[in-house]
PDB file of C-alpha atoms in Angstrom:
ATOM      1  CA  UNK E   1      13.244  -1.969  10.571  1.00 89.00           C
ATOM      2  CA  UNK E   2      11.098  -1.816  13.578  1.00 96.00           C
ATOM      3  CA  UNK E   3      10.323   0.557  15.723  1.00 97.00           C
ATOM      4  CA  UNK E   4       7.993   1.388  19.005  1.00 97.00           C
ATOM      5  CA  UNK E   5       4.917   3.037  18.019  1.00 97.00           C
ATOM      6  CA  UNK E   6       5.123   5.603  20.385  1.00 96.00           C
ATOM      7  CA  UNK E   7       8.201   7.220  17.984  1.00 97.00           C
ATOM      8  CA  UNK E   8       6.620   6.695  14.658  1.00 97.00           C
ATOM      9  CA  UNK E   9       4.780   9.861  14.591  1.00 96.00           C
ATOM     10  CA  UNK E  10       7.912  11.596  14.987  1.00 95.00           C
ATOM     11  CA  UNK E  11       9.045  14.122  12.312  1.00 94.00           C
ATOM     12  CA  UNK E  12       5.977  12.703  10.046  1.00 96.00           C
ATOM     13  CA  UNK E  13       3.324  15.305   8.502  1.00 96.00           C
ATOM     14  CA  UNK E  14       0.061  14.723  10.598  1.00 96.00           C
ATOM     15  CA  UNK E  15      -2.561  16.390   7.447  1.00 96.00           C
ATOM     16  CA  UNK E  16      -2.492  16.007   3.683  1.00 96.00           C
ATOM     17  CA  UNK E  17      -1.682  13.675   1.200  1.00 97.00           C
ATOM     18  CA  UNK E  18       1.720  12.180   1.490  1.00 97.00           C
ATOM     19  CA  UNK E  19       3.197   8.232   1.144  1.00 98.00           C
ATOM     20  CA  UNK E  20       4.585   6.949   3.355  1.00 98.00           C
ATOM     21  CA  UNK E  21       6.631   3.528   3.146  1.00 98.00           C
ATOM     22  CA  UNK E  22       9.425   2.269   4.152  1.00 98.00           C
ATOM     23  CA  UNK E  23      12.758   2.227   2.256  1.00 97.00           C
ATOM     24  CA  UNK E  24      15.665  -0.261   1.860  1.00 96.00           C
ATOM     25  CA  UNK E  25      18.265   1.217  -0.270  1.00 96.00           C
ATOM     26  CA  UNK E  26      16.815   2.203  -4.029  1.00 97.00           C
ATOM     27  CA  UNK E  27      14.057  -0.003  -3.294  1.00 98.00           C
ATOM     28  CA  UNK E  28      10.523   0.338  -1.417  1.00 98.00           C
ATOM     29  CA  UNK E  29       8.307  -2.021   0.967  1.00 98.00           C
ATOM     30  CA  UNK E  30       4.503  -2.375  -0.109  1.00 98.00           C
ATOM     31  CA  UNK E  31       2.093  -4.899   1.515  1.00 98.00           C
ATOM     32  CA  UNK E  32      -0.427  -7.218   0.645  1.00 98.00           C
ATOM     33  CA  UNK E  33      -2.406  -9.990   2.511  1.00 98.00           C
ATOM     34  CA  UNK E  34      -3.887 -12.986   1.250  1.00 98.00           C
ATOM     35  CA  UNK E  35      -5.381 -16.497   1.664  1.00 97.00           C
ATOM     36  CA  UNK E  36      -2.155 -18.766   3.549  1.00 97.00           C
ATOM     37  CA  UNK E  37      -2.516 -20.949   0.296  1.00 97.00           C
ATOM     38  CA  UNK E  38      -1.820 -17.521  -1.980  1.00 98.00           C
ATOM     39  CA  UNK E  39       0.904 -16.823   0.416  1.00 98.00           C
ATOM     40  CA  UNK E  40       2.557 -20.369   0.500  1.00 97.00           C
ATOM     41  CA  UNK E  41       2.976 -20.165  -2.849  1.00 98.00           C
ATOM     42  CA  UNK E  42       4.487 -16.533  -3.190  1.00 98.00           C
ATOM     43  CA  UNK E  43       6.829 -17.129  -0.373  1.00 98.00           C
ATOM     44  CA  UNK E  44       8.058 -20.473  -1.639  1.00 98.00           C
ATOM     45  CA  UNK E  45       8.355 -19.115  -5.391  1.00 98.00           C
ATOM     46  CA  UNK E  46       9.210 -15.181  -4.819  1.00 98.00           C
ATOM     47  CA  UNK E  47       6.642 -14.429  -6.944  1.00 98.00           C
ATOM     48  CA  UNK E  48       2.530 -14.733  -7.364  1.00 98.00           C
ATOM     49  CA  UNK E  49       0.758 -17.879  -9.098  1.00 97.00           C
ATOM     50  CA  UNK E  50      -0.640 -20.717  -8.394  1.00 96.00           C
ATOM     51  CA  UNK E  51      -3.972 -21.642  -8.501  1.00 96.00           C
ATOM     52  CA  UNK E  52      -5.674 -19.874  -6.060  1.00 96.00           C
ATOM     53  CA  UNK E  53      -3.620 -16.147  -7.154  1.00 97.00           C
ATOM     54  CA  UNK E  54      -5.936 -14.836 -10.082  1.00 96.00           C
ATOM     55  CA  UNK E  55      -4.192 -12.336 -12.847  1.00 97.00           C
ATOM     56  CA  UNK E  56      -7.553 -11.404 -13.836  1.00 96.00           C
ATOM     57  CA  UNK E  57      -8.830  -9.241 -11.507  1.00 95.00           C
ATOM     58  CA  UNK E  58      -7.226  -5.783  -9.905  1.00 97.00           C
ATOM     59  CA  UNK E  59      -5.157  -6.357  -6.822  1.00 98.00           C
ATOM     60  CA  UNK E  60      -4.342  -3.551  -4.526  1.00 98.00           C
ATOM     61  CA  UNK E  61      -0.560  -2.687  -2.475  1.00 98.00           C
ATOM     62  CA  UNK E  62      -0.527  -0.130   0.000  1.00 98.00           C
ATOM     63  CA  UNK E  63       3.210   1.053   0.964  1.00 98.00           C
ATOM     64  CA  UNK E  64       1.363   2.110   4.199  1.00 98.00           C
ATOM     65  CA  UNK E  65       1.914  -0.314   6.980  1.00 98.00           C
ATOM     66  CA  UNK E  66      -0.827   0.897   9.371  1.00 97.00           C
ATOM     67  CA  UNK E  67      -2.485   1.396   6.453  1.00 96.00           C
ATOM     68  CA  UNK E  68      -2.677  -2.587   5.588  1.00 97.00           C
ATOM     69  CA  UNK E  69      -3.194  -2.976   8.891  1.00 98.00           C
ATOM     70  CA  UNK E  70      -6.312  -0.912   9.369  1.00 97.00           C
ATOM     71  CA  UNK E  71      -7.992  -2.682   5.800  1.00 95.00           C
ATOM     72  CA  UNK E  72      -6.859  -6.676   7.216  1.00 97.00           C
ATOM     73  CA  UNK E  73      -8.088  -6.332  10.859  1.00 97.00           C
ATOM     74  CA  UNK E  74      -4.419  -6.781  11.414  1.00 98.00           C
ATOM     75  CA  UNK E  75      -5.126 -10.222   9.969  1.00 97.00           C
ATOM     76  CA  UNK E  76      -8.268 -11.009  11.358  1.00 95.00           C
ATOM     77  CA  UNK E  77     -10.513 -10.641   7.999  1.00 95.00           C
ATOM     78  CA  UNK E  78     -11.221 -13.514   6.081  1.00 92.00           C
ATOM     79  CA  UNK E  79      -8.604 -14.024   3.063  1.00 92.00           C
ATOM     80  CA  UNK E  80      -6.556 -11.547   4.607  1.00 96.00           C
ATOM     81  CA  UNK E  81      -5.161 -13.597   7.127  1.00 96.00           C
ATOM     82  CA  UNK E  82      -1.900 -13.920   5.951  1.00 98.00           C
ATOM     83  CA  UNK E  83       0.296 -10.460   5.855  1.00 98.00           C
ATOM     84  CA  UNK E  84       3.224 -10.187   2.910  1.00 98.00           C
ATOM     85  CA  UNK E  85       5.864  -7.250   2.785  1.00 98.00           C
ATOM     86  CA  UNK E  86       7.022  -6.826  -0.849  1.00 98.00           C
ATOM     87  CA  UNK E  87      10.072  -5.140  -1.991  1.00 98.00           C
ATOM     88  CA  UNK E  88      10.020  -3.691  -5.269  1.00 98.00           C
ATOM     89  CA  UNK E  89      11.993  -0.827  -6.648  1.00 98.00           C
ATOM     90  CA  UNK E  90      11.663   2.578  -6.302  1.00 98.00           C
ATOM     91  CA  UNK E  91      11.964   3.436  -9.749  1.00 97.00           C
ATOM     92  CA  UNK E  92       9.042   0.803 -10.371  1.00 98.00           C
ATOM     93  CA  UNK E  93       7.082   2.177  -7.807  1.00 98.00           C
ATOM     94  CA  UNK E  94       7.155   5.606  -9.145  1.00 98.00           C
ATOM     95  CA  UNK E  95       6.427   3.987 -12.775  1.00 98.00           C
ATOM     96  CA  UNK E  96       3.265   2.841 -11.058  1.00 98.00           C
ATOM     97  CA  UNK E  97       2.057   6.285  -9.997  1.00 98.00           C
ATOM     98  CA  UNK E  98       2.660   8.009 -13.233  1.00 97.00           C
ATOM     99  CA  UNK E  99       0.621   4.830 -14.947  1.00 97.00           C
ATOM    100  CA  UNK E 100      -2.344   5.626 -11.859  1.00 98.00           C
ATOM    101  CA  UNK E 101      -5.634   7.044 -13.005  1.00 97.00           C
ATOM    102  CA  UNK E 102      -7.594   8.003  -9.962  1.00 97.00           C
ATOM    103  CA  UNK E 103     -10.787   5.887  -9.391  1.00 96.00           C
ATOM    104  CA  UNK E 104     -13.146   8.872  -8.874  1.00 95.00           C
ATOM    105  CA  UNK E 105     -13.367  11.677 -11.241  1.00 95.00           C
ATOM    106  CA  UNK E 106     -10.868  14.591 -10.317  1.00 94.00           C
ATOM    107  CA  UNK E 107     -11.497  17.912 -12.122  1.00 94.00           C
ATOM    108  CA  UNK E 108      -8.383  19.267 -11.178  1.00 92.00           C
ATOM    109  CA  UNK E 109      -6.628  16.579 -12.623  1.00 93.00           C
ATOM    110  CA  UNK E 110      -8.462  15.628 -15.943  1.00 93.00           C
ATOM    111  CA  UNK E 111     -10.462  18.960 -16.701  1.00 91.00           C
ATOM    112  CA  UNK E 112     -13.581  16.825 -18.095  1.00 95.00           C
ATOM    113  CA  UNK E 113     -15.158  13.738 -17.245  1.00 95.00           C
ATOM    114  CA  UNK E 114     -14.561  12.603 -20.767  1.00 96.00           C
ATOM    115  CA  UNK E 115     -10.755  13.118 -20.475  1.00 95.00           C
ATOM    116  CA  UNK E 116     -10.898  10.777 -17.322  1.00 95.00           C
ATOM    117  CA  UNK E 117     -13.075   8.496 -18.262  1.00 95.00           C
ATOM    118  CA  UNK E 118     -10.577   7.825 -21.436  1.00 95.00           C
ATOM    119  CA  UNK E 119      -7.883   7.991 -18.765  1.00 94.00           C
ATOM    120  CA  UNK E 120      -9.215   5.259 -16.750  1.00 93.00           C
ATOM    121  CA  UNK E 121     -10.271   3.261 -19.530  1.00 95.00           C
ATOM    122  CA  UNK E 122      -6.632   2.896 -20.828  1.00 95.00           C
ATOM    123  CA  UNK E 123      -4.747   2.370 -17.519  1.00 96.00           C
ATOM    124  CA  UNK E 124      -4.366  -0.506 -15.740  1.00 98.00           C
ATOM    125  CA  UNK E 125      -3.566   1.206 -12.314  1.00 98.00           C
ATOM    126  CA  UNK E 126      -6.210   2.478  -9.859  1.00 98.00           C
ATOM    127  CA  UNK E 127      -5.164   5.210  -7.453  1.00 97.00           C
ATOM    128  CA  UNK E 128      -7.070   5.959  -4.352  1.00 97.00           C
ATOM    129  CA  UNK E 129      -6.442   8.439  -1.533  1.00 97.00           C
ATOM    130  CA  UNK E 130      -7.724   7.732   1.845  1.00 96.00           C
ATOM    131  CA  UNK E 131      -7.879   8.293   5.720  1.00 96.00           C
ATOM    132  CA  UNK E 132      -5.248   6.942   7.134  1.00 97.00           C
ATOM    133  CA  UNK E 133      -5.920   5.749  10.308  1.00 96.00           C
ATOM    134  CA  UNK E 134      -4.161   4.835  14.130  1.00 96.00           C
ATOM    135  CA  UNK E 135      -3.263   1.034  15.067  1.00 97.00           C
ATOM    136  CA  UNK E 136      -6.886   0.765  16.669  1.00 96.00           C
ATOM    137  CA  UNK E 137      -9.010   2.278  13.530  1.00 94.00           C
ATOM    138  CA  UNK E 138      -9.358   5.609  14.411  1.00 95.00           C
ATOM    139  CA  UNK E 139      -9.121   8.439  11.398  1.00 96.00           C
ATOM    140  CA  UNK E 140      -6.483  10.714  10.940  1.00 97.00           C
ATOM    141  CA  UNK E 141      -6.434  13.819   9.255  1.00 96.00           C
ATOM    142  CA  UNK E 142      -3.560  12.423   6.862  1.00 97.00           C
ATOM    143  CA  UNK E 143      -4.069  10.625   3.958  1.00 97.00           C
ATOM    144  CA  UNK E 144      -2.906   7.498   2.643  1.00 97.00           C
ATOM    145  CA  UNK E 145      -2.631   5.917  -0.519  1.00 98.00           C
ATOM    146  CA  UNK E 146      -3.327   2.740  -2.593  1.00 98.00           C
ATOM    147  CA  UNK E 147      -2.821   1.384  -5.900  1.00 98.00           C
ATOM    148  CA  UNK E 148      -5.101  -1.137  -8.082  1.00 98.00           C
ATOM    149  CA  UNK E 149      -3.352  -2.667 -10.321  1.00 98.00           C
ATOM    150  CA  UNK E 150      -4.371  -5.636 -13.061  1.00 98.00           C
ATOM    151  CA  UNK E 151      -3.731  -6.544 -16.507  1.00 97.00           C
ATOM    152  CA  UNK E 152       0.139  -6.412 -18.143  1.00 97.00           C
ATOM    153  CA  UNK E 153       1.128  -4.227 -14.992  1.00 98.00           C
ATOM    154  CA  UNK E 154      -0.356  -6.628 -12.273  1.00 98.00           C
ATOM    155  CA  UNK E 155       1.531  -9.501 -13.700  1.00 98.00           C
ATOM    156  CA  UNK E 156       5.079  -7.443 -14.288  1.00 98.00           C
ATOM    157  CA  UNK E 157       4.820  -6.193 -10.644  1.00 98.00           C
ATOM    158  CA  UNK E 158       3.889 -10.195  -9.572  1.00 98.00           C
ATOM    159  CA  UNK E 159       6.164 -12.260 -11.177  1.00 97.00           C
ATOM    160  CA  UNK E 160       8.712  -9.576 -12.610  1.00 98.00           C
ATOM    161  CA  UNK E 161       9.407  -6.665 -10.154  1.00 98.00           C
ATOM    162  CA  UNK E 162       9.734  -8.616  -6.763  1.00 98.00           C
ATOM    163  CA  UNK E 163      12.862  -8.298  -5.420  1.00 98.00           C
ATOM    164  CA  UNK E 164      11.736 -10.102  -2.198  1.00 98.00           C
ATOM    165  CA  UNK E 165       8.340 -11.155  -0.631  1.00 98.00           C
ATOM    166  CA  UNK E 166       8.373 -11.827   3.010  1.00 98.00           C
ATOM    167  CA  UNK E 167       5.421 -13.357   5.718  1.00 98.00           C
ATOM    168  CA  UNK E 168       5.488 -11.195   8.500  1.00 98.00           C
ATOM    169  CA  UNK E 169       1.942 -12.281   9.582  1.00 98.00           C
ATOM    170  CA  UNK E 170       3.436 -13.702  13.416  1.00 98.00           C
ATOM    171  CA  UNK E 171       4.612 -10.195  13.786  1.00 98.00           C
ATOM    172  CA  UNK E 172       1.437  -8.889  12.514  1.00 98.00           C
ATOM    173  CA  UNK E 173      -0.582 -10.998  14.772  1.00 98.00           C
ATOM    174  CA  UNK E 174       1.424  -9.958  18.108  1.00 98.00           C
ATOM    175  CA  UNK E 175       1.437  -6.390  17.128  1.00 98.00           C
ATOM    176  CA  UNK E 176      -2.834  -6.757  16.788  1.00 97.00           C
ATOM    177  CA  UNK E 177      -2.735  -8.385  20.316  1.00 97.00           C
ATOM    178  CA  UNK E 178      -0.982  -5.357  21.938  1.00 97.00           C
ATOM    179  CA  UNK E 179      -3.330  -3.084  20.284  1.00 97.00           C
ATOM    180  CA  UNK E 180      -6.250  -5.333  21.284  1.00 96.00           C
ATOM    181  CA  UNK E 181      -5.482  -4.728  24.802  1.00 95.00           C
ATOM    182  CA  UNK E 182      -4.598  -1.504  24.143  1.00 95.00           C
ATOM    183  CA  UNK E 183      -0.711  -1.769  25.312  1.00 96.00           C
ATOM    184  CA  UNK E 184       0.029   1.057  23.310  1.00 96.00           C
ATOM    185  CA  UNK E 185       3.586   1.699  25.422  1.00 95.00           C
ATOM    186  CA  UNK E 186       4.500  -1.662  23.747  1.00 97.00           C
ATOM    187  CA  UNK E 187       3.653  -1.733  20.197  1.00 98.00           C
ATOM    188  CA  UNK E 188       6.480  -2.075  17.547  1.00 98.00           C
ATOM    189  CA  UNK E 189       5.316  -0.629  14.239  1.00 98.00           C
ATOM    190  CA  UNK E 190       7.706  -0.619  10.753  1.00 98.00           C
ATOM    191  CA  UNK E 191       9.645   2.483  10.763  1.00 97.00           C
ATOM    192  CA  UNK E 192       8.777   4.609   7.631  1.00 98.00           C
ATOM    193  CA  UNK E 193       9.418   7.764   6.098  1.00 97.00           C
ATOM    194  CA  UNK E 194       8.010   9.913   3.505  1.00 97.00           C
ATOM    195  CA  UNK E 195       8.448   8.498   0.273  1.00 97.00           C
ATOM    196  CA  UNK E 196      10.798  11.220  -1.631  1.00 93.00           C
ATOM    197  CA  UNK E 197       8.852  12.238  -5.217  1.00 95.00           C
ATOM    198  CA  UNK E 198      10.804  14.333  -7.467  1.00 93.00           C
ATOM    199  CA  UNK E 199       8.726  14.571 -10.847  1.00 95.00           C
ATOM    200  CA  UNK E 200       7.207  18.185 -10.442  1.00 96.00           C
ATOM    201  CA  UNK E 201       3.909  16.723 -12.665  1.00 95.00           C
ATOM    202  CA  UNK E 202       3.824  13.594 -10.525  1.00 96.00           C
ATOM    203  CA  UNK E 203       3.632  15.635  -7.741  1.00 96.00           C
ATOM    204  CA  UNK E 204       0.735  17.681  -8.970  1.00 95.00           C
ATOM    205  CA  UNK E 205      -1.052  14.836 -10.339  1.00 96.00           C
ATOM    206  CA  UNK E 206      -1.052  13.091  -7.076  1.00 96.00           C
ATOM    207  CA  UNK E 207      -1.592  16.630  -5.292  1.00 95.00           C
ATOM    208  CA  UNK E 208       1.039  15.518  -2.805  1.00 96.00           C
ATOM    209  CA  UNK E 209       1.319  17.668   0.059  1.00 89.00           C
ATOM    210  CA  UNK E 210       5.129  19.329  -0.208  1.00 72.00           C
TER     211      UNK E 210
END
């Protein structure tokens, strides 16, 4: 669902850590972009492969449209020219933040170096927190989030946990024209939310914002 960008700040937190995404039914929306030829193939297969996709190294979703949009240029940076929305589940996306060991040391998470260090060396998900940002770059005092993910848990979540992967890189590209020319009063963004976390440890691991 789309919706002008002038109403998307509406009834969302403006500071702190908090996800935001965009849910259909029990399921959640996280993006990705690509090379067209990774893209081809995911879109004609529903799924990741081929020979240009590699399992071996860490690949990041961000349930964060503006958030993509910010980190692909809205698809202007080179093998990011080509803009997928995923739909997993929300029970698997969850599963992926209580896997998430944060990719910088957090002492109010782990106690000791040691203990993450350990942590990170047995998890295959990443978890970052950062700026999120407006449709033309600028920082906002909210945060948004990302997850790394490679290994057994990059290729369930590829070719096991897709309930749908769409191209909405024409949308994409329209949308980055308006903001371009700074048409602000005409930009249609993906309606999102705050995604709902229940798990009181989740929450504090993540240090969500409540």
């Amino acid at each position: 669902m789309t919706i002008p960008y002038l109403s998307y700040e509406t009834g969302l937190p403006q500071s702190g850590q908090h996800i935001l995404g965009q849910l259909r039914g029990e399921n959640v929306i996280v993006y990705q972009a690509f090379n067209p030829q990774i893209v081809d193939y995911a879109i004609a297969n529903q799924e990741f492969g081929g020979p240009a996709y590699s399992f071996s190294r860490m690949s990041w979703i961000k349930p964060n449209f503006l958030w993509m949009m910010y980190r692909a240029g809205w698809a202007r940076k080179d093998n990011q020219q080509k803009i997928l929305a995923i739909e997993i589940s929300l029970e698997n996306f969850v599963t992926l933040l209580e896997k998430a060991v944060y990719s910088s040391f957090q002492p109010d998470v782990y106690s000791t170096r040691e203990n993450w260090e350990n942590s990170l060396a047995n998890s295959e998900v990443r978890l970052q927190w950062d700026p999120d940002h407006s449709p033309t770059g600028s920082k906002l005092e909210r945060r948004a989030i990302q997850l790394g993910l490679k290994g057994r848990t990059l290729k369930l979540f590829a070719t096991k946990w897709i309930v749908s992967v769409e191209d909405i890189t024409d949308f994409v590209i329209e949308q980055g024209r308006l903001v371009e020319n700074r048409d602000m009063d005409k930009l249609t963004v993906i309606k999102e939310q705050v995604i709902p976390i229940s798990n009181p440890n989740l929450i504090s691991k993540l240090k969500l914002h409540i």
